[in-house]
PDB file of C-alpha atoms in Angstrom:
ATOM      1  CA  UNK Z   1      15.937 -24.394 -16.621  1.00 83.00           C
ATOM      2  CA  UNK Z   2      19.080 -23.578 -14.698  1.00 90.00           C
ATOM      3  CA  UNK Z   3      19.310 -25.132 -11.539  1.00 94.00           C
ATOM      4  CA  UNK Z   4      22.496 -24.806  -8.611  1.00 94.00           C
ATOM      5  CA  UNK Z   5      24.586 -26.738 -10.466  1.00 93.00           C
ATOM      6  CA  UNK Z   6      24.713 -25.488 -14.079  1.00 93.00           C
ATOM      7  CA  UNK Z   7      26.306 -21.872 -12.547  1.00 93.00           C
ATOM      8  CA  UNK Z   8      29.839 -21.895 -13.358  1.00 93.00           C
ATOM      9  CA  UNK Z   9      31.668 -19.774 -11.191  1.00 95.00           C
ATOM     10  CA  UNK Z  10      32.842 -16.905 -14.137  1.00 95.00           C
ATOM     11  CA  UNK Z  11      30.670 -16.872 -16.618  1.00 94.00           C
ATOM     12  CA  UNK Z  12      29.220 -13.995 -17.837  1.00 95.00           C
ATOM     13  CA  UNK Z  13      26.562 -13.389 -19.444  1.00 93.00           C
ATOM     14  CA  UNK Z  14      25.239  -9.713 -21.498  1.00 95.00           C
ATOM     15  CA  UNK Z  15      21.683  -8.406 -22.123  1.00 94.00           C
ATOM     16  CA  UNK Z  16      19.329  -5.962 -22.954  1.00 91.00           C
ATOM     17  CA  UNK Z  17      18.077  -3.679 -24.495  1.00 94.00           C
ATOM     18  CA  UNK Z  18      16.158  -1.772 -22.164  1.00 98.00           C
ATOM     19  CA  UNK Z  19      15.242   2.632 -23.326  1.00 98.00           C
ATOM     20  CA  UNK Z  20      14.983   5.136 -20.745  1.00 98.00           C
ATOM     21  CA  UNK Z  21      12.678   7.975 -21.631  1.00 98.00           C
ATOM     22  CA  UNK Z  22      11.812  11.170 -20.065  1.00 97.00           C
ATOM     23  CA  UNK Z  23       8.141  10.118 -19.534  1.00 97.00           C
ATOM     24  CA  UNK Z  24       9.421   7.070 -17.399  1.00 98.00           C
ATOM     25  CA  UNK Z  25      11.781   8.819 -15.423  1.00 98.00           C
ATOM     26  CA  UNK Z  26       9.338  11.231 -14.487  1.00 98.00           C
ATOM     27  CA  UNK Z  27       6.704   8.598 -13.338  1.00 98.00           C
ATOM     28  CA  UNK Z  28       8.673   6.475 -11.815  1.00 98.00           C
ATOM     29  CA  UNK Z  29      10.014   9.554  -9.257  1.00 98.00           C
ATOM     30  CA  UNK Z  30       6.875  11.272  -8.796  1.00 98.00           C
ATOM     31  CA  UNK Z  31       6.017   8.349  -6.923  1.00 98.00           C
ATOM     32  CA  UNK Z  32       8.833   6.868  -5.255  1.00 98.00           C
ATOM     33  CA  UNK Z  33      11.345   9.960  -5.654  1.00 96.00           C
ATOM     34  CA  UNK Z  34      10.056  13.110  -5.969  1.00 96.00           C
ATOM     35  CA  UNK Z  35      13.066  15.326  -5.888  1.00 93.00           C
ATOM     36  CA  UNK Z  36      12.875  17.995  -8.800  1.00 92.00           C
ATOM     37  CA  UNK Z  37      15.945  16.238 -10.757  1.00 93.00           C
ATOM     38  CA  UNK Z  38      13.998  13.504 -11.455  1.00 95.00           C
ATOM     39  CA  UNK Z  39      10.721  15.118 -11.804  1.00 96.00           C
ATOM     40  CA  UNK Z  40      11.110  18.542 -12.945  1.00 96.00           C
ATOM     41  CA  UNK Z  41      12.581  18.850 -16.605  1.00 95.00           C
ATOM     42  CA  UNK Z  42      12.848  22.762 -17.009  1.00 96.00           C
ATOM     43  CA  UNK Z  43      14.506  23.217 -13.335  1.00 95.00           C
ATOM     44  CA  UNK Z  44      16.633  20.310 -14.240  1.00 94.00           C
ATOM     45  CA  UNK Z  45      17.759  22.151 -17.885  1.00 94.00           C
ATOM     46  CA  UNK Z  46      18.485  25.156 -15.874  1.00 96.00           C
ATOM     47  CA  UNK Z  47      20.301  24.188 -12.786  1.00 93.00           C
ATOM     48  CA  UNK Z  48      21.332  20.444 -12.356  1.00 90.00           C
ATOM     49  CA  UNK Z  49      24.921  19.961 -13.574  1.00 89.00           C
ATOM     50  CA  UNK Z  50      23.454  17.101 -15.971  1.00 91.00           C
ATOM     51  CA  UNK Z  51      21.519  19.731 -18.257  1.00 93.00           C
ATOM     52  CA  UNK Z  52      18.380  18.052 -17.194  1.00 95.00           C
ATOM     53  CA  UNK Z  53      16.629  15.212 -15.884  1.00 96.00           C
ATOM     54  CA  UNK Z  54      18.478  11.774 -14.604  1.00 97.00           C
ATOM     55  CA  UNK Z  55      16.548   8.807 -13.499  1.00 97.00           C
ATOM     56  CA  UNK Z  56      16.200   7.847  -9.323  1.00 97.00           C
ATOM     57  CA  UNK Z  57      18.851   5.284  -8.422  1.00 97.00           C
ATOM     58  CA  UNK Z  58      16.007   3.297  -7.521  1.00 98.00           C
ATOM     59  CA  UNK Z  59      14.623   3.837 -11.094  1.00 98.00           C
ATOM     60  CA  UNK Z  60      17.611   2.194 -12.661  1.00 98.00           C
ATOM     61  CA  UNK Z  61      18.095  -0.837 -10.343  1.00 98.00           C
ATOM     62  CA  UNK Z  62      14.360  -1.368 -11.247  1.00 98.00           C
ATOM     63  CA  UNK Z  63      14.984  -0.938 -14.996  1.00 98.00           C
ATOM     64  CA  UNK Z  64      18.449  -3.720 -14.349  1.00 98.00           C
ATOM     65  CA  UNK Z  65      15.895  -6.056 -12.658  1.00 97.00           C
ATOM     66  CA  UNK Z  66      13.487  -6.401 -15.446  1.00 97.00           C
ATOM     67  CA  UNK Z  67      16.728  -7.231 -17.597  1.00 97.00           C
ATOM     68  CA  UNK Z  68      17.768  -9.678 -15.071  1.00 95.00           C
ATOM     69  CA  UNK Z  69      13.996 -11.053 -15.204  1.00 94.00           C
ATOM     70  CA  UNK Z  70      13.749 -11.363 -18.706  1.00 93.00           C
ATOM     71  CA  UNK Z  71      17.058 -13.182 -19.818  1.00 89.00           C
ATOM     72  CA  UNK Z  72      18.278 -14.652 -16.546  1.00 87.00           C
ATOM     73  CA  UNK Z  73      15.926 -15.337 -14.087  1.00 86.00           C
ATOM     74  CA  UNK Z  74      13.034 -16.699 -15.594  1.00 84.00           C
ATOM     75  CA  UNK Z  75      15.032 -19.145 -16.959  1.00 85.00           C
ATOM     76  CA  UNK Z  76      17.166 -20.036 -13.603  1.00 88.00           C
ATOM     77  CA  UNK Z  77      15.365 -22.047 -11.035  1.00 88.00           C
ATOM     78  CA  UNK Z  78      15.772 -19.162  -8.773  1.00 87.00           C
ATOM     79  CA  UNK Z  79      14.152 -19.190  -5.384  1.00 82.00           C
ATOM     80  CA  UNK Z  80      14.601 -15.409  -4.194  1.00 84.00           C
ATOM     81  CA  UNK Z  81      17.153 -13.440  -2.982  1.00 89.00           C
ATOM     82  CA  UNK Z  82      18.718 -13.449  -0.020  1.00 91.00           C
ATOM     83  CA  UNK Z  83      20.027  -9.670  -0.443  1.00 96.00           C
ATOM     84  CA  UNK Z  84      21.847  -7.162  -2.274  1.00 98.00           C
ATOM     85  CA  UNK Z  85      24.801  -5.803  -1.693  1.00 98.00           C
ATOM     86  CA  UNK Z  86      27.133  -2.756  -2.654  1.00 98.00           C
ATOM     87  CA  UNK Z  87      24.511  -0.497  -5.021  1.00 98.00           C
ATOM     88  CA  UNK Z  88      26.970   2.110  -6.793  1.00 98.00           C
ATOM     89  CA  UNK Z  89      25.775   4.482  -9.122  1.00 97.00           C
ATOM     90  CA  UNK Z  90      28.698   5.469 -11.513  1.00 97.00           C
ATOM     91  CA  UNK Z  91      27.085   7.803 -13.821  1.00 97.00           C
ATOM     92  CA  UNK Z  92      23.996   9.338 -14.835  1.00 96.00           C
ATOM     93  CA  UNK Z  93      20.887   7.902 -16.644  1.00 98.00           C
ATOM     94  CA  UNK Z  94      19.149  10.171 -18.904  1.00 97.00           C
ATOM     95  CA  UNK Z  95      16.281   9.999 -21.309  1.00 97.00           C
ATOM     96  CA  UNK Z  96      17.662   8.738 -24.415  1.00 97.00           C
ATOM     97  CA  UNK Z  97      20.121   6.123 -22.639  1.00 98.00           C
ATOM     98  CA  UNK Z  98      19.218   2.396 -23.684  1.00 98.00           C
ATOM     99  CA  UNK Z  99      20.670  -0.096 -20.923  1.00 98.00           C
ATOM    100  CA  UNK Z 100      22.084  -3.072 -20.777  1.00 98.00           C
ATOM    101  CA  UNK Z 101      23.299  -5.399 -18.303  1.00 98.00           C
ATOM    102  CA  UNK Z 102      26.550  -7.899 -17.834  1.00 97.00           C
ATOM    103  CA  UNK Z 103      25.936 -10.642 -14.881  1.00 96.00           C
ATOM    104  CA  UNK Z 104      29.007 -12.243 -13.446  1.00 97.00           C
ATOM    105  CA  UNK Z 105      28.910 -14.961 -10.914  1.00 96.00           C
ATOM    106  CA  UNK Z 106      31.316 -14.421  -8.924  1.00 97.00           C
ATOM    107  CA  UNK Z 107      30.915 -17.238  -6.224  1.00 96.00           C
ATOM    108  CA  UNK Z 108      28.445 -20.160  -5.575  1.00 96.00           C
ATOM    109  CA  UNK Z 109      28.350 -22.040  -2.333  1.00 96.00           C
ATOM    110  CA  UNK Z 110      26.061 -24.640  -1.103  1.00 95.00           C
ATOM    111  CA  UNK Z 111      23.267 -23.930   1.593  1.00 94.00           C
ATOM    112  CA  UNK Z 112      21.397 -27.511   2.108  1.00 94.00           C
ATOM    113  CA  UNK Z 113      20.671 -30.235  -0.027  1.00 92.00           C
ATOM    114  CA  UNK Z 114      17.517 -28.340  -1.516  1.00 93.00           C
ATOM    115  CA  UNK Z 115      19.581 -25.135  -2.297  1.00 94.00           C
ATOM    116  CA  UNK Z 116      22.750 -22.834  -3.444  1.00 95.00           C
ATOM    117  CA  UNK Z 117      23.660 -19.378  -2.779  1.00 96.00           C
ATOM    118  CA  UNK Z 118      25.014 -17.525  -5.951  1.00 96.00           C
ATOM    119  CA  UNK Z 119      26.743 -14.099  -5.718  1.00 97.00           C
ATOM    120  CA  UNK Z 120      26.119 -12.116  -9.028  1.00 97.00           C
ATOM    121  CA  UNK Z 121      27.822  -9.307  -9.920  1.00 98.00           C
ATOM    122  CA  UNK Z 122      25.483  -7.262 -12.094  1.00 98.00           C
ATOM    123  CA  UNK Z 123      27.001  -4.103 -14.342  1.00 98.00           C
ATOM    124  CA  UNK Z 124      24.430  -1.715 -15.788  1.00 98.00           C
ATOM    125  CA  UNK Z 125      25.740   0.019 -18.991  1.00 98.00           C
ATOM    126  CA  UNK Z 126      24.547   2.721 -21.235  1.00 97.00           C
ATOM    127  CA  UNK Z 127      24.997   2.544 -25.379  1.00 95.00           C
ATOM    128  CA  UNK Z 128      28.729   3.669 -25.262  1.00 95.00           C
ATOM    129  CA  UNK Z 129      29.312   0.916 -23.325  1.00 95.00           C
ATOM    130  CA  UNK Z 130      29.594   3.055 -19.649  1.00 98.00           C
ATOM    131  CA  UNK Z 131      29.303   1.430 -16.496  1.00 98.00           C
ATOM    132  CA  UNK Z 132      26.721   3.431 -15.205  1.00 98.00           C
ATOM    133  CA  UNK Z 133      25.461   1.120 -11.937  1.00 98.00           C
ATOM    134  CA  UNK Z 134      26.485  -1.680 -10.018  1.00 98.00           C
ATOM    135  CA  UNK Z 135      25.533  -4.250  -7.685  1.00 98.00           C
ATOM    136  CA  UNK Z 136      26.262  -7.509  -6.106  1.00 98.00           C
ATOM    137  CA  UNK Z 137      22.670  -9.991  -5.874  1.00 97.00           C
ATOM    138  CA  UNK Z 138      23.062 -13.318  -3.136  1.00 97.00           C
ATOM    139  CA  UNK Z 139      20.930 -15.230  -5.453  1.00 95.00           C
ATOM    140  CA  UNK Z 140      19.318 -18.887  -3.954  1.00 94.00           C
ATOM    141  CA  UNK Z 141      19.372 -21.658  -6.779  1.00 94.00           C
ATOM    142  CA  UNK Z 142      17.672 -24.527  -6.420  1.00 94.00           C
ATOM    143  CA  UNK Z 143      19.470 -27.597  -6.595  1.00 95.00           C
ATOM    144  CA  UNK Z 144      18.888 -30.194  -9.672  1.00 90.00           C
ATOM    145  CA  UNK Z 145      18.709 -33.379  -7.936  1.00 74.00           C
ATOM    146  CA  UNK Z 146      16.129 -32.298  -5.356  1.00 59.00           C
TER     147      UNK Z 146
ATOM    148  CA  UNK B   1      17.376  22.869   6.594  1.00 82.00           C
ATOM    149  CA  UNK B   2      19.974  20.428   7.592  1.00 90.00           C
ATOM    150  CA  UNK B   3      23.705  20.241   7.147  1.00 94.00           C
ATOM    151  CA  UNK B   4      26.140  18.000   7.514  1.00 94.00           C
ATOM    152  CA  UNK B   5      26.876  19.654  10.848  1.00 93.00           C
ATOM    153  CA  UNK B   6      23.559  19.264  12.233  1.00 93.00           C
ATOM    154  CA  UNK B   7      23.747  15.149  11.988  1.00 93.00           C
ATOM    155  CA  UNK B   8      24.210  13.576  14.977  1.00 93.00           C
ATOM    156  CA  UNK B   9      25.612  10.116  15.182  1.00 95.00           C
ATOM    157  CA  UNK B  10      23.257   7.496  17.084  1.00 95.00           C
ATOM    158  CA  UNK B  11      19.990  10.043  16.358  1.00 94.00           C
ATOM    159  CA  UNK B  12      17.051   7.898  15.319  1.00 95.00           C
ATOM    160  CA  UNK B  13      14.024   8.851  13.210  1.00 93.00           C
ATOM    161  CA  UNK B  14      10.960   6.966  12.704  1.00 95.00           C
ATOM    162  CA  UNK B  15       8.178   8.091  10.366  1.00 94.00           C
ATOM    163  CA  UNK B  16       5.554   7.047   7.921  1.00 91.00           C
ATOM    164  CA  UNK B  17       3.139   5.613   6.838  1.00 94.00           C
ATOM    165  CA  UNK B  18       2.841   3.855   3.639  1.00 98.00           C
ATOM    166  CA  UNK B  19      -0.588   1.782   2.910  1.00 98.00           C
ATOM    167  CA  UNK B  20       0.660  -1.083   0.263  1.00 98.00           C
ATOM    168  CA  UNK B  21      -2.070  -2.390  -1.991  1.00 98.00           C
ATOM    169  CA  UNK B  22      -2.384  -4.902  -4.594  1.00 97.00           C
ATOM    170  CA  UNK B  23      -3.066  -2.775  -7.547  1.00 97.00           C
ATOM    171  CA  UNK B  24       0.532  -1.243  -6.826  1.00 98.00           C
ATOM    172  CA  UNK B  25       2.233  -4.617  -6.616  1.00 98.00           C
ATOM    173  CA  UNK B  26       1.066  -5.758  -8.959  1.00 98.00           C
ATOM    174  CA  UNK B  27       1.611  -2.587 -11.422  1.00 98.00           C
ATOM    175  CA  UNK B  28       5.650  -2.081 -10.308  1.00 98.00           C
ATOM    176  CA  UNK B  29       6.166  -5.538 -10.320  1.00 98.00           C
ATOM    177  CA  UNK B  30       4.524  -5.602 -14.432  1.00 98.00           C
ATOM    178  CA  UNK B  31       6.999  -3.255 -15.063  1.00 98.00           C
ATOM    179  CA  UNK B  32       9.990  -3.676 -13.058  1.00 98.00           C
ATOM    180  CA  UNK B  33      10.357  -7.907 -11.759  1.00 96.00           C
ATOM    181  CA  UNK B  34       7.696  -9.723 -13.542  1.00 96.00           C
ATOM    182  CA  UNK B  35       7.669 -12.712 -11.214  1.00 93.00           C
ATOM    183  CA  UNK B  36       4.137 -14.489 -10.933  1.00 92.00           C
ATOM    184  CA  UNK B  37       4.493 -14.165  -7.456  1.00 93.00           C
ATOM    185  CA  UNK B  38       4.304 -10.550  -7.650  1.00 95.00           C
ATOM    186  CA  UNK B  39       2.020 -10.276 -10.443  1.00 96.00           C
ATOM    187  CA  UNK B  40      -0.305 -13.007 -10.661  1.00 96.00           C
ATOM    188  CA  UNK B  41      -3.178 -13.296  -7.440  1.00 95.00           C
ATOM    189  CA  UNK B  42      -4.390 -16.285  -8.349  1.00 96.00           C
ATOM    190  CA  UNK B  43      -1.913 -18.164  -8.595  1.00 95.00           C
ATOM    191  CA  UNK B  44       0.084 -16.386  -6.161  1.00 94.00           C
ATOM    192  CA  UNK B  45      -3.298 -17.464  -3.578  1.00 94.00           C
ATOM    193  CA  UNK B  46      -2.859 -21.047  -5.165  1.00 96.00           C
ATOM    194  CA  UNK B  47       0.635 -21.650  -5.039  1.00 93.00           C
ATOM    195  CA  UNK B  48       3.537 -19.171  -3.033  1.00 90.00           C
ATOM    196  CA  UNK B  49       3.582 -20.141   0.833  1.00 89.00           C
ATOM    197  CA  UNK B  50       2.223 -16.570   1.827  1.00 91.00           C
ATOM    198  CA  UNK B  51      -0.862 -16.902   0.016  1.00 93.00           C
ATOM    199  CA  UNK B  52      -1.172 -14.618  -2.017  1.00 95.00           C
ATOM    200  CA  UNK B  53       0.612 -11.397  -4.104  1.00 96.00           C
ATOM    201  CA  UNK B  54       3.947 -10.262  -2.177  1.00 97.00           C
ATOM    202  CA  UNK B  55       5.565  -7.137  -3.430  1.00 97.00           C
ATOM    203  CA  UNK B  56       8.766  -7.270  -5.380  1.00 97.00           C
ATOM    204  CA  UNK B  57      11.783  -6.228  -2.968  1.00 97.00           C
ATOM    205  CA  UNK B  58      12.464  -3.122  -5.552  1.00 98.00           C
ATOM    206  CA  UNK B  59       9.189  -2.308  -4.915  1.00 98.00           C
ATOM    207  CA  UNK B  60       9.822  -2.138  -0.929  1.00 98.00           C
ATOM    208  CA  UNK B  61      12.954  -0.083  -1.469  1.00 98.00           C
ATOM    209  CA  UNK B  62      11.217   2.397  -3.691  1.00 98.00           C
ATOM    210  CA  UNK B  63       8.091   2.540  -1.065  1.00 98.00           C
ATOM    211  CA  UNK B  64      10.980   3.372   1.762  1.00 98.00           C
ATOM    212  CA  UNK B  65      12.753   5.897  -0.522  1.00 97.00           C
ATOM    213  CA  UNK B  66       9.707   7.551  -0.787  1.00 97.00           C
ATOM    214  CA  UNK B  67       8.989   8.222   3.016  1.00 97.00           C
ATOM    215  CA  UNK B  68      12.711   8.693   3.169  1.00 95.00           C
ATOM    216  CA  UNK B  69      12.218  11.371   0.797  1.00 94.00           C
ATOM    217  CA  UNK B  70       8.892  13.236   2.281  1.00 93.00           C
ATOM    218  CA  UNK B  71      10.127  12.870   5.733  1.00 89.00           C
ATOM    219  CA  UNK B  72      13.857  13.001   5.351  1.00 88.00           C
ATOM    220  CA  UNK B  73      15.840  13.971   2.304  1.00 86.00           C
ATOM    221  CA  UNK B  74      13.275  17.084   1.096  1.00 84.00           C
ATOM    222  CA  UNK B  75      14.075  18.887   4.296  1.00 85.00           C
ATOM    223  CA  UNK B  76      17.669  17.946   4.590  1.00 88.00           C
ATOM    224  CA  UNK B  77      21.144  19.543   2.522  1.00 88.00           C
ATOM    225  CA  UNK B  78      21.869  16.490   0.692  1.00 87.00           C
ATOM    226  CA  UNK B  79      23.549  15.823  -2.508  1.00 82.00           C
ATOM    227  CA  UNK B  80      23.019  12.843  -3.623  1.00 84.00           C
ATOM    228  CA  UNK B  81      23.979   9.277  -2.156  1.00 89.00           C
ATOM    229  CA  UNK B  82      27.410   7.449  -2.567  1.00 91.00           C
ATOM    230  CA  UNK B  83      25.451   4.342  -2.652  1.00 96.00           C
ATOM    231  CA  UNK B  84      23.317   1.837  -0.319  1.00 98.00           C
ATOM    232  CA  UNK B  85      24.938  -1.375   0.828  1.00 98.00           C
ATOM    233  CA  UNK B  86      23.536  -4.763   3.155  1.00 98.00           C
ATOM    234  CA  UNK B  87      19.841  -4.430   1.247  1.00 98.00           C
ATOM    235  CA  UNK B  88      17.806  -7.450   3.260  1.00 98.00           C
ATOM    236  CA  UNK B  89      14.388  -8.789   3.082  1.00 97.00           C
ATOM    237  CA  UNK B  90      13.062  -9.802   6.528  1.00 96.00           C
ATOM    238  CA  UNK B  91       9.295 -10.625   6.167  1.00 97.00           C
ATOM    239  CA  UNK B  92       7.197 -10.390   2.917  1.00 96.00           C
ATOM    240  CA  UNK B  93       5.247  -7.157   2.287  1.00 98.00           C
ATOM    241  CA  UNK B  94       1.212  -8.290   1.064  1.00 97.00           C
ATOM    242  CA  UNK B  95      -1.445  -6.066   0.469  1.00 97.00           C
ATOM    243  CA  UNK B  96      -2.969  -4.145   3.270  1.00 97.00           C
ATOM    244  CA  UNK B  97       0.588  -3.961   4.879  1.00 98.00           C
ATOM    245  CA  UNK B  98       1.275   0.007   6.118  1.00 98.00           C
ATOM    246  CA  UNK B  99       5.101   0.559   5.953  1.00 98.00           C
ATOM    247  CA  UNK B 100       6.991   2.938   8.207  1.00 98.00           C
ATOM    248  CA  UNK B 101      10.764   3.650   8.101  1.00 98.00           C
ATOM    249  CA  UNK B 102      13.365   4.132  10.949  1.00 97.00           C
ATOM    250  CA  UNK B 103      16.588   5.475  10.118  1.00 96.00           C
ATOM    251  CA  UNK B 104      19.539   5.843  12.060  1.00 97.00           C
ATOM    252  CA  UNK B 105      22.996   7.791  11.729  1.00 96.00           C
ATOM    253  CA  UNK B 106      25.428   5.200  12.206  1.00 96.00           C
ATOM    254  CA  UNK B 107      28.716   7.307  10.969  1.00 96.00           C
ATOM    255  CA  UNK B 108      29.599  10.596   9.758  1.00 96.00           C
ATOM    256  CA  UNK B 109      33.006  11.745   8.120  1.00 96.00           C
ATOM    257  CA  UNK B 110      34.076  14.981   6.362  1.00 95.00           C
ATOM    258  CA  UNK B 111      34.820  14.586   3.092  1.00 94.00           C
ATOM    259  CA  UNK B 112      35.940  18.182   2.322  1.00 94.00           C
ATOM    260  CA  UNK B 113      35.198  21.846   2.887  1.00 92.00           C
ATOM    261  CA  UNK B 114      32.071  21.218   1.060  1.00 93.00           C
ATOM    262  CA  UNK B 115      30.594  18.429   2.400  1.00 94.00           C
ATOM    263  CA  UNK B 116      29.965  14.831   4.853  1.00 95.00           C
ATOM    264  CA  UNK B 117      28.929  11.492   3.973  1.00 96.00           C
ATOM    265  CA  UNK B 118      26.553  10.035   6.819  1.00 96.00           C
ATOM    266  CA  UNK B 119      25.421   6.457   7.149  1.00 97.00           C
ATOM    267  CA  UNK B 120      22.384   6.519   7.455  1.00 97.00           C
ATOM    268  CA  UNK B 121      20.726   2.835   8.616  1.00 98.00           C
ATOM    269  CA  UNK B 122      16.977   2.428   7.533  1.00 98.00           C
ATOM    270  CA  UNK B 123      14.480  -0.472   8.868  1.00 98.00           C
ATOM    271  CA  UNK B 124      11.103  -0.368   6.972  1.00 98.00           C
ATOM    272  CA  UNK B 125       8.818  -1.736   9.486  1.00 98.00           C
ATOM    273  CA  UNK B 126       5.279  -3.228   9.213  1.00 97.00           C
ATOM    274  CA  UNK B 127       1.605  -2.379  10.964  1.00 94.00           C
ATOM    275  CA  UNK B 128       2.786  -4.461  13.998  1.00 95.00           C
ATOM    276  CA  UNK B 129       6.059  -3.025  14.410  1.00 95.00           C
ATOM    277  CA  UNK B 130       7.837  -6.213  12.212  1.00 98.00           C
ATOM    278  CA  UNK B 131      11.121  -5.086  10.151  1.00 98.00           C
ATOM    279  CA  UNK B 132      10.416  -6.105   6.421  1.00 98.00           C
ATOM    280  CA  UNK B 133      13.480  -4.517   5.074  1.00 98.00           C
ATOM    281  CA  UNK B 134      16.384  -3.146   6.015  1.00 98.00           C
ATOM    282  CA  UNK B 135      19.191  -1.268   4.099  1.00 98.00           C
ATOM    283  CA  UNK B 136      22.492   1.799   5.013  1.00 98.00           C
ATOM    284  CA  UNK B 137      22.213   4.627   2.479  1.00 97.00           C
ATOM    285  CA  UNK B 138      25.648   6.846   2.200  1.00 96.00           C
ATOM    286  CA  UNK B 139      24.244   9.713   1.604  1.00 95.00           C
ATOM    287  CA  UNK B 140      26.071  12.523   1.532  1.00 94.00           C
ATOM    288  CA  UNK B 141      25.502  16.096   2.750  1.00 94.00           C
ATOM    289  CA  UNK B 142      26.581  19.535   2.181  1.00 94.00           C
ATOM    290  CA  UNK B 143      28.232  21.160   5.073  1.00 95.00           C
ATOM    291  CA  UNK B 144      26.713  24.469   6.555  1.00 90.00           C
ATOM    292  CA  UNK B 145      29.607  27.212   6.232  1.00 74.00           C
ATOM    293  CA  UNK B 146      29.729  26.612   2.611  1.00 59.00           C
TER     294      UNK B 146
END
């Protein structure tokens, strides 16, 4: 278990795989995006400039979190987020992509004698290595000797 | 429709609603932030200090993008969003909650003959009025003489 003090401000740390599949994309923004590039394959082969569907935004900071979940924060004695900041989305995401994500901490600074706040900056990437989405997470650590 | 030019800085919008159960929670958070406080009722009852299943803060942002969408974006001239920054979690969102969503134009600014980027500030809001979540979208528009 990581706790507060085993972040080293620097470190980075890559992982994933996570594949992004029509089906998915489709789900996902029928119920939390419905606008016909996410939804709508043959309108999206005819008129979006991507040649078809690309996942919601939303979509692929939800497909970054369960990489986050699986390799860093199930491990890390994480006690929620305070917030996230500056959500970019460089490129598309289309069926076919398989993600990844790179997590640099950026800056750690302590809140109480119980807790730390951790500023991660997170890098979604497709298979050729593309930044395709960015954030910044204010991650609370607990601390080890509480 | 609206255009950039029909965006009026300080206007305010408030609409909804959005009925949260537990089945939902739990199903996003399964696939998106497996966290057992998300996923897991019994021990979510047993052990987190709101008693029971809270919904992953994804999960929030996707239920606001959704009446963001119906209400907002489906009748406006937008093409796509810049990004969102200052995402914040106020108050847990449980099971039975009903979510509405107030957004605000904070700033607009021409980008070019074709179109604006607005700020748009959103506060999901809970049954009794409580802000849950708040977030700024850049969003941007197209303009009308285009």
């Amino acid at each position: 278990m990581r706790y507060y003090e085993d972040v080293e401000i620097g470190s980075t740390a890559t992982f994933g795989a996570y594949d992004v599949t029509a089906a998915e994309i489709k789900e996902f923004a029928e119920q939390y995006d419905p606008q016909w590039f996410h939804t709508n394959p043959d309108r999206a082969a005819a008129e979006s400039p991507y040649g078809g569907l690309i996942a919601s935004g939303w979509h692929t900071a939800a497909m970054s979190m369960r990489l986050l979940v699986d390799c860093l924060l199930n491990e890390a004695a994480t006690v929620g987020a305070k917030g996230v900041d500056g959500l970019r989305w460089r490129r598309p995401v289309q069926p076919g992509d398989r993600l990844s994500v790179r997590a640099t901490v950026e800056e750690r600074e302590v809140d109480s004698d119980q807790r730390g706040t951790v500023r991660l900056h997170v890098e979604t990437t497709n298979r050729d290595g593309e930044v395709v989405f960015v954030m910044v997470g204010i991650v609370m650590f607990a601390r080890r000797d509480t």
